[in-house]
Amino acid sequence: MKFKLMKALMATTLLVSSLTGIGAVSAATETNTDQAQIRIHKRIFPAGETSTLTQNTGEIMNFGGKALNGAGFSIYDVTDEYYHKLGDKHSETEINTVISEIQDESISAAPDYATKIGNEITTAGEGVADFAKLPIHKGGQYAAYLVLETTTPVTPTITKKAVPMVVVMPVYKPGTTTINSQIHLYPKNETDEDQKVLTNQANFTEVDFNGTKYPNVSSGALLNYALTVNIPVNIAEANVQSFVIQDAPSNGLVLADLAAVKVGDLVQGTDYTIAATNNGFEITLKTDATNVKQLAGQKLLVTYPMQLTASVDPDQVIQNKATISVNNQPGTDLIVKTVTGGKKFKKIDAQTDKGLAGAQFVVKKGDQFAMFKQGQADTYLFDKWVSDEAQATKISSGNNGQLSVVGLANGNHSLIEVKAPNGYLLNENNRPTKDFTVVAGQYGTETISFENIRKGGFLPQTGSIGIYAFVVVGLMLMGGAYFWNRKVKR
């Protein structure tokens, strides 16, 4: 059975009396008291750490884990059913079989034959709950009690709660025939951490950013995230009123497609609702849905794509934060960090340094040309690389000569002028080019100037084609003057 396997994993060993103490009360083992106290020491462990079998002795123990407050426990009298099931069986194996049957029948809730004693008690202080004045005898027999965790805390997320425990009186002090009237039990819970990863991180090179390594992403690629959410084992209980998964990216990062968000095998509308919020999303599970209840204690995988926008700041780490909230109590933030790069340029007059609008450029890397998406304030967001320059995006300088490119990965690039501003020259055979290097975190540290020379009123450079034209014209004028002078003299 599934529960028997869980019992083995949870390993909360039961306290049972010795064989000679079962049945009618024996005067040889009687003490001056007919009552006992059970003290619960509630402990919580990371996932997988409760699999080691630990024997409860009834004494104070170093049981490991951490104290857990807020867990509610109830005690039930199961004496009659215990002896009914036991019949004339007396071997240790037979006794443990009866106890296992009672445990199995109590996995979801206390069975009908269990009579509740008093009220639920919630662990406090160091995870302690006390049940005092429990009769050791009932109707001339030793009493049998069922101890159940009847309320599981909302936080932290509990993925496995304590298994039912059966205590058959009397409990003896270890190695003696002295009845232990102060019984200590250590029920164990497990918790697990939610996780968030960039699933296609291998596609991006890690680069240094202020002494820390981050994936170096570009706006030309989707960033695929996976969020592993632990569903509480008590998701269907009344104290879990809401369960919300929220993703809130930093500025410059946005959900690529709301329809692309996958929430395990759950059905939108039936099992959850989803809405776009602040460039991310918010998922609200329907805790009363059958499919959601069946996820109790299991993991839910949420996957979704995101992409950079033109508002991204290459001088800042890009953060994608997810938060899981139960009953509006936020849990630990799950953050995945990436970085990108960019470059700033200014087109200026070579003589006056005045900013020039209307110049057009293409960006090249190796033998590839960049395509961009228009952003805001003369900022261009990288889209993809193409091999044909004719397909490349011509990016233009704004009114003050400024232009910026963002969303580029680290590396060497070139900015090539393909059209000069009105009234300025462009040498088509030797297009002006500026080489530049993109480094994440160095976007705002440098603005590269790109000069242009105004048409007219200029002297050609020595050795250029223009100088030869001037020489030819000068020689022609001189020759004409010489022949005219000779003609006049004649």
CSV table of C-alpha atoms in Angstrom, one decimal, residues 14-454:
chain,number,residue,atom,x,y,z
A,14,LEU,CA,5.6,3.3,17.5
A,15,LEU,CA,5.7,2.9,21.2
A,16,VAL,CA,4.2,-0.3,22.4
A,17,SER,CA,4.2,-2.0,25.7
A,18,SER,CA,6.1,-5.2,26.4
A,19,LEU,CA,4.2,-8.5,25.7
A,20,THR,CA,3.7,-9.1,29.4
A,21,GLY,CA,1.9,-5.8,29.8
A,22,ILE,CA,-0.9,-6.3,27.3
A,23,GLY,CA,-4.3,-7.5,28.4
A,24,ALA,CA,-5.4,-7.3,32.0
A,25,VAL,CA,-3.6,-4.9,34.3
A,26,SER,CA,-0.7,-6.6,36.1
A,27,ALA,CA,0.0,-5.6,39.7
A,28,ALA,CA,3.7,-6.4,39.1
A,29,THR,CA,4.0,-3.4,36.7
A,30,GLU,CA,1.6,-1.0,38.5
A,31,THR,CA,2.9,2.3,39.6
A,32,ASN,CA,1.4,4.9,41.9
A,33,THR,CA,-0.2,6.8,39.1
A,34,ASP,CA,-2.9,5.8,36.6
A,35,GLN,CA,-2.3,8.7,34.3
A,36,ALA,CA,0.3,9.6,31.8
A,37,GLN,CA,1.3,12.7,29.8
A,38,ILE,CA,2.3,12.7,26.1
A,39,ARG,CA,4.5,15.6,25.0
A,40,ILE,CA,4.7,16.2,21.3
A,41,HIS,CA,8.0,17.5,20.0
A,42,LYS,CA,7.1,18.6,16.5
A,43,ARG,CA,10.2,18.5,14.1
A,44,ILE,CA,10.6,19.6,10.5
A,45,PHE,CA,13.2,18.3,8.1
A,46,PRO,CA,14.4,19.1,4.6
A,47,ALA,CA,13.1,16.7,1.9
A,48,GLY,CA,14.5,13.2,2.1
A,49,GLU,CA,16.0,13.6,5.6
A,50,THR,CA,13.2,11.7,7.4
A,51,SER,CA,13.9,8.4,5.6
A,52,THR,CA,16.4,7.3,8.3
A,53,LEU,CA,14.6,5.0,10.9
A,54,THR,CA,14.7,6.5,14.3
A,55,GLN,CA,13.2,4.7,17.3
A,56,ASN,CA,11.0,6.8,19.7
A,57,THR,CA,12.0,5.7,23.2
A,58,GLY,CA,9.5,7.8,25.1
A,59,GLU,CA,12.4,9.7,26.6
A,60,ILE,CA,13.8,13.1,25.6
A,61,MET,CA,15.9,12.6,22.5
A,62,ASN,CA,18.1,14.5,20.1
A,63,PHE,CA,15.9,13.8,17.2
A,64,GLY,CA,17.4,16.3,14.7
A,65,GLY,CA,15.5,18.7,12.5
A,66,LYS,CA,14.0,22.0,13.6
A,67,ALA,CA,11.2,22.7,15.9
A,68,LEU,CA,7.9,23.5,14.1
A,69,ASN,CA,5.2,25.6,15.6
A,70,GLY,CA,1.6,25.9,14.4
A,71,ALA,CA,1.0,22.2,13.9
A,72,GLY,CA,-2.2,21.0,15.5
A,73,PHE,CA,-2.4,17.5,17.2
A,74,SER,CA,-5.4,15.6,18.5
A,75,ILE,CA,-5.5,12.4,20.6
A,76,TYR,CA,-8.1,9.7,20.2
A,77,ASP,CA,-9.0,6.7,22.3
A,78,VAL,CA,-8.9,3.5,20.1
A,79,THR,CA,-8.7,1.0,23.0
A,80,ASP,CA,-11.8,-1.0,22.0
A,81,GLU,CA,-10.9,-1.3,18.4
A,82,TYR,CA,-7.3,-2.2,19.3
A,83,TYR,CA,-8.3,-5.2,21.4
A,84,HIS,CA,-11.1,-6.2,19.0
A,85,LYS,CA,-8.5,-6.4,16.2
A,86,LEU,CA,-6.0,-8.1,18.5
A,87,GLY,CA,-8.3,-10.9,19.7
A,88,ASP,CA,-6.2,-13.7,21.1
A,89,LYS,CA,-3.0,-12.6,19.2
A,90,HIS,CA,0.0,-11.9,21.4
A,91,SER,CA,3.1,-12.1,19.3
A,92,GLU,CA,5.1,-9.0,18.6
A,93,THR,CA,4.5,-9.4,14.9
A,94,GLU,CA,0.7,-9.7,15.4
A,95,ILE,CA,0.6,-6.7,17.6
A,96,ASN,CA,2.5,-4.6,15.1
A,97,THR,CA,0.1,-5.8,12.4
A,98,VAL,CA,-2.9,-4.6,14.4
A,99,ILE,CA,-1.2,-1.2,15.0
A,100,SER,CA,-0.4,-0.9,11.2
A,101,GLU,CA,-4.1,-1.5,10.4
A,102,ILE,CA,-5.1,1.3,12.7
A,103,GLN,CA,-2.5,3.6,11.1
A,104,ASP,CA,-3.7,2.8,7.6
A,105,GLU,CA,-7.3,3.5,8.6
A,106,SER,CA,-6.3,6.9,10.0
A,107,ILE,CA,-4.3,8.3,7.1
A,108,SER,CA,-7.0,10.7,5.9
A,109,ALA,CA,-8.8,11.3,9.2
A,110,ALA,CA,-9.6,9.7,12.5
A,111,PRO,CA,-11.8,6.6,11.8
A,112,ASP,CA,-15.3,6.3,13.2
A,113,TYR,CA,-14.2,4.0,16.0
A,114,ALA,CA,-11.8,6.6,17.4
A,115,THR,CA,-13.1,8.8,20.2
A,116,LYS,CA,-11.5,12.2,20.5
A,117,ILE,CA,-10.1,13.2,23.9
A,118,GLY,CA,-10.3,16.9,24.6
A,119,ASN,CA,-9.4,19.6,22.0
A,120,GLU,CA,-6.7,19.9,19.4
A,121,ILE,CA,-3.5,21.4,20.8
A,122,THR,CA,-1.2,23.5,18.6
A,123,THR,CA,2.6,23.2,18.9
A,124,ALA,CA,4.3,26.3,20.3
A,125,GLY,CA,7.6,27.5,21.9
A,126,GLU,CA,10.0,24.8,20.8
A,127,GLY,CA,7.4,22.9,18.7
A,128,VAL,CA,5.8,21.4,21.9
A,129,ALA,CA,2.2,20.3,22.6
A,130,ASP,CA,1.2,18.6,25.8
A,131,PHE,CA,-1.6,16.1,26.4
A,132,ALA,CA,-1.9,15.6,30.2
A,133,LYS,CA,-3.9,13.2,32.4
A,134,LEU,CA,-4.3,10.4,29.9
A,135,PRO,CA,-5.7,7.3,31.6
A,136,ILE,CA,-3.3,4.4,31.5
A,137,HIS,CA,-6.2,2.0,31.9
A,138,LYS,CA,-9.6,1.6,30.4
A,139,GLY,CA,-12.1,-1.0,31.5
A,140,GLY,CA,-9.6,-3.2,33.2
A,141,GLN,CA,-7.2,-3.1,30.2
A,142,TYR,CA,-4.3,-0.9,29.2
A,143,ALA,CA,-5.5,2.0,27.0
A,144,ALA,CA,-4.5,2.5,23.4
A,145,TYR,CA,-4.3,6.0,21.9
A,146,LEU,CA,-4.1,7.3,18.3
A,147,VAL,CA,-2.1,10.5,17.9
A,148,LEU,CA,-2.9,12.5,14.7
A,149,GLU,CA,-1.6,15.7,13.1
A,150,THR,CA,-5.0,17.3,12.5
A,151,THR,CA,-3.8,20.7,11.4
A,152,THR,CA,-0.7,21.3,9.2
A,153,PRO,CA,0.9,24.7,9.2
A,154,VAL,CA,0.5,26.9,6.1
A,155,THR,CA,4.1,28.0,6.2
A,156,PRO,CA,6.6,26.6,5.5
A,157,THR,CA,5.2,24.4,2.7
A,158,ILE,CA,4.8,20.9,4.2
A,159,THR,CA,5.2,18.2,1.6
A,160,LYS,CA,5.0,15.2,4.1
A,161,LYS,CA,3.2,15.4,7.4
A,162,ALA,CA,3.6,13.1,10.4
A,163,VAL,CA,2.2,9.6,10.1
A,164,PRO,CA,-0.5,8.5,12.6
A,165,MET,CA,1.1,7.1,15.8
A,166,VAL,CA,-0.5,4.5,18.1
A,167,VAL,CA,0.6,4.4,21.7
A,168,VAL,CA,-0.4,1.4,23.7
A,169,MET,CA,-0.1,1.7,27.5
A,170,PRO,CA,1.9,1.1,29.5
A,171,VAL,CA,5.1,2.6,28.1
A,172,TYR,CA,8.1,1.5,30.0
A,173,LYS,CA,11.3,3.4,30.7
A,174,PRO,CA,14.0,1.8,28.5
A,175,GLY,CA,15.5,-1.3,30.0
A,176,THR,CA,13.2,-1.3,33.0
A,177,THR,CA,9.7,-2.4,34.2
A,178,THR,CA,9.0,1.1,35.4
A,179,ILE,CA,6.0,2.7,33.7
A,180,ASN,CA,6.9,6.0,32.0
A,181,SER,CA,4.3,8.6,32.8
A,182,GLN,CA,6.0,11.4,30.9
A,183,ILE,CA,6.1,10.1,27.3
A,184,HIS,CA,7.9,12.1,24.7
A,185,LEU,CA,7.1,11.7,21.0
A,186,TYR,CA,8.8,13.2,17.9
A,187,PRO,CA,6.5,13.3,14.9
A,188,LYS,CA,8.3,14.5,11.8
A,189,ASN,CA,7.3,16.7,8.8
A,190,GLU,CA,9.2,17.3,5.6
A,191,THR,CA,9.5,20.6,3.6
A,192,ASP,CA,11.0,21.1,0.2
A,193,GLU,CA,12.3,24.2,-1.6
A,194,ASP,CA,10.6,25.6,-4.6
A,195,GLN,CA,13.0,26.2,-7.5
A,196,LYS,CA,13.4,28.4,-10.6
A,197,VAL,CA,15.8,27.9,-13.4
A,198,LEU,CA,16.6,29.3,-16.9
A,199,THR,CA,16.2,26.1,-18.9
A,200,ASN,CA,18.1,27.2,-21.9
A,201,GLN,CA,21.0,28.7,-19.9
A,202,ALA,CA,23.4,26.5,-21.8
A,203,ASN,CA,22.7,28.6,-24.9
A,204,PHE,CA,24.3,31.6,-23.3
A,205,THR,CA,27.9,32.3,-22.3
A,206,GLU,CA,28.5,33.3,-18.7
A,207,VAL,CA,30.3,36.6,-18.3
A,208,ASP,CA,31.7,38.6,-15.4
A,209,PHE,CA,29.5,41.5,-14.1
A,210,ASN,CA,31.0,43.3,-11.2
A,211,GLY,CA,32.8,40.2,-10.0
A,212,THR,CA,29.9,37.7,-10.4
A,213,LYS,CA,29.2,35.4,-13.3
A,214,TYR,CA,25.8,35.6,-15.1
A,215,PRO,CA,24.4,34.3,-18.4
A,216,ASN,CA,25.0,36.8,-21.1
A,217,VAL,CA,21.7,37.0,-23.0
A,218,SER,CA,20.6,38.9,-26.1
A,219,SER,CA,17.2,40.3,-27.0
A,220,GLY,CA,17.2,38.1,-30.0
A,221,ALA,CA,16.5,34.9,-28.0
A,222,LEU,CA,13.7,33.8,-25.8
A,223,LEU,CA,14.5,33.2,-22.1
A,224,ASN,CA,12.8,29.9,-21.1
A,225,TYR,CA,12.1,29.6,-17.4
A,226,ALA,CA,10.9,26.6,-15.3
A,227,LEU,CA,9.4,27.0,-11.9
A,228,THR,CA,9.0,23.9,-9.7
A,229,VAL,CA,6.4,24.5,-7.1
A,230,ASN,CA,5.8,22.3,-4.1
A,231,ILE,CA,2.1,21.8,-3.4
A,232,PRO,CA,1.4,21.6,0.3
A,233,VAL,CA,0.2,18.2,1.6
A,234,ASN,CA,-2.7,20.1,3.2
A,235,ILE,CA,-3.8,21.9,0.0
A,236,ALA,CA,-7.3,20.6,0.4
A,237,GLU,CA,-7.6,21.5,4.1
A,238,ALA,CA,-9.8,24.4,5.3
A,239,ASN,CA,-6.8,26.4,6.5
A,240,VAL,CA,-5.4,26.7,3.0
A,241,GLN,CA,-7.7,29.4,1.5
A,242,SER,CA,-5.5,30.6,-1.4
A,243,PHE,CA,-2.5,29.5,-3.4
A,244,VAL,CA,-1.0,32.1,-5.8
A,245,ILE,CA,2.1,31.8,-8.1
A,246,GLN,CA,3.4,35.2,-9.3
A,247,ASP,CA,6.2,36.1,-11.6
A,248,ALA,CA,7.4,39.7,-11.6
A,249,PRO,CA,10.3,40.6,-13.9
A,250,SER,CA,12.5,43.6,-13.5
A,251,ASN,CA,12.4,46.5,-16.0
A,252,GLY,CA,13.3,45.5,-19.5
A,253,LEU,CA,12.0,41.9,-19.2
A,254,VAL,CA,8.5,40.9,-20.3
A,255,LEU,CA,6.4,37.7,-20.7
A,256,ALA,CA,6.6,36.7,-24.3
A,257,ASP,CA,3.2,35.1,-24.6
A,258,LEU,CA,0.6,34.5,-21.9
A,259,ALA,CA,-0.8,31.6,-23.8
A,260,ALA,CA,2.6,29.9,-23.7
A,261,VAL,CA,2.5,29.6,-19.9
A,262,LYS,CA,2.2,25.9,-19.0
A,263,VAL,CA,0.9,24.9,-15.6
A,264,GLY,CA,1.7,21.2,-15.4
A,265,ASP,CA,-1.3,19.1,-16.5
A,266,LEU,CA,-3.8,21.4,-14.9
A,267,VAL,CA,-6.6,22.9,-17.0
A,268,GLN,CA,-7.0,26.6,-17.2
A,269,GLY,CA,-10.4,27.7,-15.9
A,270,THR,CA,-11.1,24.4,-14.3
A,271,ASP,CA,-8.0,24.1,-12.0
A,272,TYR,CA,-6.6,27.6,-12.1
A,273,THR,CA,-6.9,31.2,-13.4
A,274,ILE,CA,-4.1,33.2,-15.0
A,275,ALA,CA,-3.7,36.9,-15.7
A,276,ALA,CA,-1.0,39.1,-17.1
A,277,THR,CA,0.4,41.5,-14.4
A,278,ASN,CA,3.3,43.9,-14.5
A,279,ASN,CA,5.0,42.3,-17.5
A,280,GLY,CA,4.7,38.9,-15.8
A,281,PHE,CA,1.7,36.8,-14.7
A,282,GLU,CA,-0.3,35.6,-11.7
A,283,ILE,CA,-1.7,32.1,-11.4
A,284,THR,CA,-4.3,31.3,-8.8
A,285,LEU,CA,-4.9,27.6,-8.1
A,286,LYS,CA,-8.5,26.5,-7.3
A,287,THR,CA,-7.8,24.6,-4.1
A,288,ASP,CA,-11.2,22.9,-4.3
A,289,ALA,CA,-10.5,21.5,-7.7
A,290,THR,CA,-10.1,17.7,-7.9
A,291,ASN,CA,-6.9,17.9,-9.9
A,292,VAL,CA,-5.3,20.3,-7.5
A,293,LYS,CA,-6.2,18.2,-4.5
A,294,GLN,CA,-4.5,15.2,-6.1
A,295,LEU,CA,-1.3,17.2,-6.3
A,296,ALA,CA,-1.1,17.3,-2.4
A,297,GLY,CA,2.5,16.8,-1.4
A,298,GLN,CA,3.7,16.7,-5.0
A,299,LYS,CA,5.5,19.1,-7.4
A,300,LEU,CA,3.9,21.4,-10.0
A,301,LEU,CA,6.0,22.4,-13.0
A,302,VAL,CA,5.3,25.9,-14.5
A,303,THR,CA,7.1,26.8,-17.7
A,304,TYR,CA,7.1,30.1,-19.6
A,305,PRO,CA,9.1,32.2,-22.1
A,306,MET,CA,10.3,35.8,-21.5
A,307,GLN,CA,12.2,38.3,-23.6
A,308,LEU,CA,14.0,41.6,-23.3
A,309,THR,CA,12.5,44.9,-24.2
A,310,ALA,CA,14.0,48.2,-25.3
A,311,SER,CA,13.7,49.6,-21.8
A,312,VAL,CA,16.3,47.2,-20.5
A,313,ASP,CA,19.3,48.8,-18.8
A,314,PRO,CA,22.5,47.0,-19.8
A,315,ASP,CA,24.2,48.5,-16.8
A,316,GLN,CA,21.9,46.6,-14.4
A,317,VAL,CA,21.5,42.9,-13.6
A,318,ILE,CA,18.2,41.6,-15.1
A,319,GLN,CA,16.1,39.9,-12.5
A,320,ASN,CA,13.2,37.5,-13.0
A,321,LYS,CA,11.5,37.0,-9.6
A,322,ALA,CA,8.8,34.4,-8.7
A,323,THR,CA,6.9,34.3,-5.5
A,324,ILE,CA,4.5,31.6,-4.1
A,325,SER,CA,2.0,32.9,-1.6
A,326,VAL,CA,-0.3,30.8,0.6
A,327,ASN,CA,-3.1,32.7,2.2
A,328,ASN,CA,-1.5,35.9,1.0
A,329,GLN,CA,1.7,35.1,3.0
A,330,PRO,CA,4.6,35.4,0.5
A,331,GLY,CA,7.2,32.8,0.6
A,332,THR,CA,10.9,33.1,-0.4
A,333,ASP,CA,11.6,35.0,-3.6
A,334,LEU,CA,13.0,32.9,-6.4
A,335,ILE,CA,15.2,35.0,-8.6
A,336,VAL,CA,17.1,34.1,-11.7
A,337,LYS,CA,19.6,36.8,-12.9
A,338,THR,CA,21.0,37.5,-16.3
A,339,VAL,CA,22.9,40.4,-18.0
A,340,THR,CA,23.0,41.9,-21.5
A,341,GLY,CA,24.9,44.7,-23.2
A,342,GLY,CA,24.7,47.7,-25.5
A,343,LYS,CA,26.4,50.8,-26.8
A,344,LYS,CA,25.8,54.5,-27.1
A,345,PHE,CA,26.8,56.7,-30.1
A,346,LYS,CA,26.6,60.3,-31.1
A,347,LYS,CA,26.8,61.7,-34.6
A,348,ILE,CA,28.5,65.0,-34.7
A,349,ASP,CA,29.8,67.8,-37.0
A,350,ALA,CA,33.6,67.4,-37.4
A,351,GLN,CA,34.2,71.1,-36.9
A,352,THR,CA,31.6,72.2,-34.4
A,353,ASP,CA,30.8,68.9,-32.5
A,354,LYS,CA,27.1,69.7,-33.0
A,355,GLY,CA,24.8,66.6,-32.9
A,356,LEU,CA,23.5,65.6,-36.3
A,357,ALA,CA,20.2,64.0,-36.9
A,358,GLY,CA,19.3,61.8,-39.8
A,359,ALA,CA,22.5,59.8,-40.2
A,360,GLN,CA,21.9,56.1,-40.9
A,361,PHE,CA,24.0,53.1,-39.9
A,362,VAL,CA,24.1,49.4,-39.9
A,363,VAL,CA,25.7,47.2,-37.2
A,364,LYS,CA,28.0,44.3,-38.3
A,365,LYS,CA,29.5,41.4,-36.4
A,366,GLY,CA,31.9,39.2,-38.4
A,367,ASP,CA,30.0,38.6,-41.7
A,368,GLN,CA,26.6,39.1,-40.1
A,369,PHE,CA,24.4,42.2,-40.0
A,370,ALA,CA,22.0,43.1,-37.3
A,371,MET,CA,18.2,43.6,-37.4
A,372,PHE,CA,16.7,45.8,-34.7
A,373,LYS,CA,13.3,46.7,-33.3
A,374,GLN,CA,12.6,50.4,-32.8
A,375,GLY,CA,12.6,51.3,-29.1
A,376,GLN,CA,12.2,54.6,-27.4
A,377,ALA,CA,14.2,57.8,-27.6
A,378,ASP,CA,16.5,56.7,-30.4
A,379,THR,CA,17.2,53.3,-28.8
A,380,TYR,CA,17.2,50.2,-30.9
A,381,LEU,CA,16.6,46.7,-29.5
A,382,PHE,CA,18.6,43.9,-31.2
A,383,ASP,CA,16.4,41.3,-33.0
A,384,LYS,CA,18.6,38.9,-35.0
A,385,TRP,CA,21.6,38.5,-37.3
A,386,VAL,CA,21.3,38.2,-41.1
A,387,SER,CA,23.8,37.6,-43.8
A,388,ASP,CA,22.5,40.0,-46.3
A,389,GLU,CA,23.2,43.7,-45.6
A,390,ALA,CA,20.1,44.6,-47.6
A,391,GLN,CA,18.0,43.0,-44.8
A,392,ALA,CA,19.8,44.8,-42.0
A,393,THR,CA,18.0,47.5,-40.1
A,394,LYS,CA,19.2,51.1,-40.8
A,395,ILE,CA,19.3,52.8,-37.5
A,396,SER,CA,19.1,56.6,-37.4
A,397,SER,CA,20.6,59.3,-35.2
A,398,GLY,CA,18.1,61.4,-33.4
A,399,ASN,CA,17.7,65.2,-33.1
A,400,ASN,CA,20.8,65.6,-30.9
A,401,GLY,CA,22.8,63.0,-32.9
A,402,GLN,CA,22.2,60.3,-30.2
A,403,LEU,CA,21.5,56.7,-30.9
A,404,SER,CA,21.8,53.5,-28.8
A,405,VAL,CA,21.7,49.8,-29.4
A,406,VAL,CA,20.7,47.4,-26.5
A,407,GLY,CA,20.2,43.7,-26.1
A,408,LEU,CA,23.6,42.7,-27.6
A,409,ALA,CA,25.7,39.9,-26.2
A,410,ASN,CA,29.4,40.7,-25.4
A,411,GLY,CA,31.7,40.9,-28.3
A,412,ASN,CA,33.3,43.0,-31.1
A,413,HIS,CA,31.1,44.8,-33.5
A,414,SER,CA,31.2,47.6,-36.1
A,415,LEU,CA,29.0,50.6,-36.8
A,416,ILE,CA,29.0,51.5,-40.5
A,417,GLU,CA,27.5,54.7,-41.8
A,418,VAL,CA,25.4,54.1,-44.9
A,419,LYS,CA,23.8,57.6,-45.2
A,420,ALA,CA,25.1,61.0,-44.2
A,421,PRO,CA,22.9,63.7,-42.6
A,422,ASN,CA,21.5,66.3,-45.1
A,423,GLY,CA,24.3,68.6,-46.2
A,424,TYR,CA,27.1,66.3,-45.3
A,425,LEU,CA,29.4,64.1,-47.3
A,426,LEU,CA,29.6,60.3,-47.4
A,427,ASN,CA,32.4,58.5,-49.3
A,428,GLU,CA,30.5,55.5,-50.8
A,429,ASN,CA,33.7,53.7,-51.7
A,430,ASN,CA,35.1,53.9,-48.2
A,431,ARG,CA,32.2,54.1,-45.8
A,432,PRO,CA,33.0,55.5,-42.4
A,433,THR,CA,33.2,52.7,-39.8
A,434,LYS,CA,33.6,52.6,-36.0
A,435,ASP,CA,34.6,49.4,-34.3
A,436,PHE,CA,33.2,48.9,-30.8
A,437,THR,CA,33.1,46.3,-28.1
A,438,VAL,CA,30.0,45.4,-26.1
A,439,VAL,CA,30.7,44.5,-22.5
A,440,ALA,CA,27.8,43.9,-20.1
A,441,GLY,CA,27.8,46.6,-17.4
A,442,GLN,CA,29.7,49.2,-19.5
A,443,TYR,CA,26.8,50.6,-21.5
A,444,GLY,CA,26.8,54.0,-19.7
A,445,THR,CA,30.6,54.4,-19.4
A,446,GLU,CA,31.3,55.6,-23.0
A,447,THR,CA,29.6,57.3,-25.9
A,448,ILE,CA,31.4,56.8,-29.2
A,449,SER,CA,31.5,60.0,-31.4
A,450,PHE,CA,31.1,59.6,-35.2
A,451,GLU,CA,32.2,62.7,-37.2
A,452,ASN,CA,30.9,64.1,-40.6
A,453,ILE,CA,32.3,66.8,-42.9
A,454,ARG,CA,29.9,69.4,-44.3
